[in-house]
XYZ file of N, CA, C and O in Angstrom:
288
model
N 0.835 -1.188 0.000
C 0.000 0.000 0.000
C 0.869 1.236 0.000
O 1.976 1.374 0.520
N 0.151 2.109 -0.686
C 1.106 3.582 -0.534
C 0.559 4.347 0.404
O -0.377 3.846 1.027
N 0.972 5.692 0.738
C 0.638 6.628 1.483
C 1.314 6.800 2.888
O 2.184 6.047 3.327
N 0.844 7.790 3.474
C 1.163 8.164 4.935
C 1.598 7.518 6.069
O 2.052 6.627 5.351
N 1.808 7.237 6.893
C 1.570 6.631 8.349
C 1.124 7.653 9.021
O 1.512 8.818 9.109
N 0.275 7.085 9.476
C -0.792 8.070 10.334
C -0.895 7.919 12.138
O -0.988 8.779 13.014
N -0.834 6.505 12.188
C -0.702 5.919 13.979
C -0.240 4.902 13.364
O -0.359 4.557 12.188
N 0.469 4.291 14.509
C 0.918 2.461 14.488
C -0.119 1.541 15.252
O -0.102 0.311 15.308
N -1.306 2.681 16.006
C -1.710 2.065 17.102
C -1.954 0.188 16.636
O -1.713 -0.321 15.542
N -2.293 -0.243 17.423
C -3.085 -1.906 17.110
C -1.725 -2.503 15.618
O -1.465 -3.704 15.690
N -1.326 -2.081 14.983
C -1.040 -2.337 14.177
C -0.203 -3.904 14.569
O -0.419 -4.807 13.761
N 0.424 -4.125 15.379
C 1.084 -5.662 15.932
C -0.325 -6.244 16.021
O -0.682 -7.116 15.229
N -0.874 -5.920 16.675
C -2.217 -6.048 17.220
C -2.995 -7.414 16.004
O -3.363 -8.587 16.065
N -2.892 -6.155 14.862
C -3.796 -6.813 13.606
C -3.252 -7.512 12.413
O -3.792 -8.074 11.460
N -2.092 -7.318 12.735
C -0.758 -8.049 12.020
C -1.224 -9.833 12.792
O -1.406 -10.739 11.979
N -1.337 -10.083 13.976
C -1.111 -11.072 14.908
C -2.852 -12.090 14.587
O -3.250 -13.251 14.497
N -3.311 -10.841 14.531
C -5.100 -11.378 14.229
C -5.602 -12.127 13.227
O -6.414 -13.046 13.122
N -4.626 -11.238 12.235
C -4.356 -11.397 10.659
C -4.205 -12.891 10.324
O -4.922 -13.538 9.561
N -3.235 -13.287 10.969
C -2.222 -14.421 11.044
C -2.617 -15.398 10.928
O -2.417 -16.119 9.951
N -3.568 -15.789 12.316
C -4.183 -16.505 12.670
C -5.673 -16.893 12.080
O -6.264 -17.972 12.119
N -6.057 -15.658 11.536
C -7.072 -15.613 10.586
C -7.211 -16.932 9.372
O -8.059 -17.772 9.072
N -5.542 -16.448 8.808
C -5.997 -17.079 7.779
C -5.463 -18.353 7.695
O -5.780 -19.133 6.798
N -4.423 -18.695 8.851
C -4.381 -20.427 8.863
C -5.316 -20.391 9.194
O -5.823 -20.056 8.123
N -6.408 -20.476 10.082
C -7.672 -20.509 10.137
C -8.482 -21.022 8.933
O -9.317 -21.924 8.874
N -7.908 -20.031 7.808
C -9.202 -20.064 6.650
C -8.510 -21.339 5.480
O -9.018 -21.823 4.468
N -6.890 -21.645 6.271
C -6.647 -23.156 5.364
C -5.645 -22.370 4.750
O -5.257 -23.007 3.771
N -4.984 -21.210 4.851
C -3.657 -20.067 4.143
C -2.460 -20.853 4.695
O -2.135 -20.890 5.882
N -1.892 -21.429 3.754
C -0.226 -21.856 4.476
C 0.389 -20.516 5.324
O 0.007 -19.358 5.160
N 1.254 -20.891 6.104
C 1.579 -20.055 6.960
C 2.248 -18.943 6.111
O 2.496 -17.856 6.632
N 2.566 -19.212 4.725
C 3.116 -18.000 4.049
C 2.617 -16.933 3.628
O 2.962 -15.754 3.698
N 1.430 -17.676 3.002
C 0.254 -16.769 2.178
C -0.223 -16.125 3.619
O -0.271 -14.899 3.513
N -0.526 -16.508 4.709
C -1.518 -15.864 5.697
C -0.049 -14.596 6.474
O -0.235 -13.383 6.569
N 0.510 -14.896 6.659
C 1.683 -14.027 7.059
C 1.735 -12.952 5.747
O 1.504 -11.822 6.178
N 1.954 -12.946 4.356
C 1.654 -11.370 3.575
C 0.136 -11.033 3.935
O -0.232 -9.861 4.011
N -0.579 -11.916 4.115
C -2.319 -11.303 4.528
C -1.845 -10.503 5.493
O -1.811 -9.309 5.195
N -1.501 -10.777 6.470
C -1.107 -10.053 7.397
C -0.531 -8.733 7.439
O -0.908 -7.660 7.911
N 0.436 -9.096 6.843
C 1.398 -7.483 6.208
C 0.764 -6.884 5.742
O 1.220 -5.740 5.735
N -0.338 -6.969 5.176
C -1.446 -6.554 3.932
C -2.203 -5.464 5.807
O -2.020 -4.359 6.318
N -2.832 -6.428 6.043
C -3.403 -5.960 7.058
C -2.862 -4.728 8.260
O -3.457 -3.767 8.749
N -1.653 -5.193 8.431
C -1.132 -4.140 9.303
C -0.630 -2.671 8.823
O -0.728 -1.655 9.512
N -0.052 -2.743 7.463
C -0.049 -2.011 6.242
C -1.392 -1.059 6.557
O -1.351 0.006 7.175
N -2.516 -1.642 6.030
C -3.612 -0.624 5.627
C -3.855 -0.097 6.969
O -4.186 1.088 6.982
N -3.767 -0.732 8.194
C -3.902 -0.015 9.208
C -3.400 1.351 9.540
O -4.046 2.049 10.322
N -2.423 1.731 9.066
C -1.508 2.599 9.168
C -2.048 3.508 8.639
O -1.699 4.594 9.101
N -2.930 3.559 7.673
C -4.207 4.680 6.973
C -4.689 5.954 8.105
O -4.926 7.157 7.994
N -4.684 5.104 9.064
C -5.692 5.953 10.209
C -4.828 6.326 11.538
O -3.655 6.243 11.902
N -6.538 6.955 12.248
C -5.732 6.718 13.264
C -6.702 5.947 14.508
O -7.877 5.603 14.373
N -5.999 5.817 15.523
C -6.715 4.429 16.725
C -6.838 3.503 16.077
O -6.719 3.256 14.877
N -7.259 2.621 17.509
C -7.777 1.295 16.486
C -8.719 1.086 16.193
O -8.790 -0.110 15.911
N -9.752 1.652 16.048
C -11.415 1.053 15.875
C -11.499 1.722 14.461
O -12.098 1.055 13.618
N -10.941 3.062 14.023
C -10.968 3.575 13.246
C -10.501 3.432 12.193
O -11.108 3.730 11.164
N -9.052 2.836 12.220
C -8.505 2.764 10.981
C -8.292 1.048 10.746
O -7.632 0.728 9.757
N -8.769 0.084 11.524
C -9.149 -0.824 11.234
C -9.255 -1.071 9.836
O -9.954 -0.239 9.260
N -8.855 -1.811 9.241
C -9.374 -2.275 7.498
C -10.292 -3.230 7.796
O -10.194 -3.902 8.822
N -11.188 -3.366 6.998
C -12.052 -4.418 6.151
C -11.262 -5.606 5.997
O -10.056 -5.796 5.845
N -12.644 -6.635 6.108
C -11.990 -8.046 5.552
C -11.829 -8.077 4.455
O -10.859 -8.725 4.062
N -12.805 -7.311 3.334
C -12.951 -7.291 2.016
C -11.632 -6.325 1.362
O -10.966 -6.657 0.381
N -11.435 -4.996 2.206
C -9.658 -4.148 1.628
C -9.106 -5.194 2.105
O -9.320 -6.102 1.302
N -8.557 -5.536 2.911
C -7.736 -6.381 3.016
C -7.453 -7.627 2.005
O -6.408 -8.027 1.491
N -8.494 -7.976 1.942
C -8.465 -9.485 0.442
C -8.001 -8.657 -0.568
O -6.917 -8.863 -1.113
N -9.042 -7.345 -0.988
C -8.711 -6.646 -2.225
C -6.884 -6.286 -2.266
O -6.147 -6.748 -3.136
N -6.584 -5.712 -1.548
C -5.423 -5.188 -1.840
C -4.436 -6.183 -1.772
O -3.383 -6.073 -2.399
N -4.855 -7.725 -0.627
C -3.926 -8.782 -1.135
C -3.905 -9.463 -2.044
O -2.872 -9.976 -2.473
N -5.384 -9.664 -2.685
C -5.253 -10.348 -3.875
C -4.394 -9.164 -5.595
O -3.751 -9.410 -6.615
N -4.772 -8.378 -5.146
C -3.845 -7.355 -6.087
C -2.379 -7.294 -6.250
O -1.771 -6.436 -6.890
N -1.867 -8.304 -5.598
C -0.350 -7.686 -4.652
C -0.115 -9.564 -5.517
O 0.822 -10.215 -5.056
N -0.615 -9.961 -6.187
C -0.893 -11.618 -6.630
C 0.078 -12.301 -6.056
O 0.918 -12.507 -6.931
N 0.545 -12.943 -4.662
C 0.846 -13.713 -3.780
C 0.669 -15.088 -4.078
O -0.324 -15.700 -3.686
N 1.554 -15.599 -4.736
C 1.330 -17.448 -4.937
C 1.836 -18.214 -3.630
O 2.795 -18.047 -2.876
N 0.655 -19.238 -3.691
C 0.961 -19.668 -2.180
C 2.272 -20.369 -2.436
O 2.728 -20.719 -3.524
N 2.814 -20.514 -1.185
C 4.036 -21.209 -0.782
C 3.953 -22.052 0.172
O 3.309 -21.644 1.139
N 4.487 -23.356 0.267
C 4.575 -24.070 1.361
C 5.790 -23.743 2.460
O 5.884 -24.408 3.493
């Protein structure tokens, strides 16, 4: 993602959430770790955490844009 940094707040926070998310959703630990980066990234948009929170849907969007082949 481009732009600013605005707060770091939560940003470990949602990086960590991220993570776990998507082994969760069946993401080898590689693919779900750039989800992640993806995630903590757009966080940085805002500021606090409730606020600059991303979407599940920015988050997919801007990772699937970023075209990430899974890795074992």
């Amino acid at each position: 993602t481009n732009g600013s940094v605005n707060d770091t707040a939560v940003s470990g926070e949602t990086k960590k959430g991220t993570i776990q998310h998507g082994i969760l959703e069946g993401m080898s630990v590689h693919q779900a770790g750039h989800l992640a980066s993806v995630a903590a990234g757009l966080n940085l948009r805002g500021r606090g955490a409730l606020t600059a929170m991303p979407t599940k849907s920015e988050i997919h969007e801007e990772f699937n844009n970023l075209g990430i082949e899974p890795k074992d």
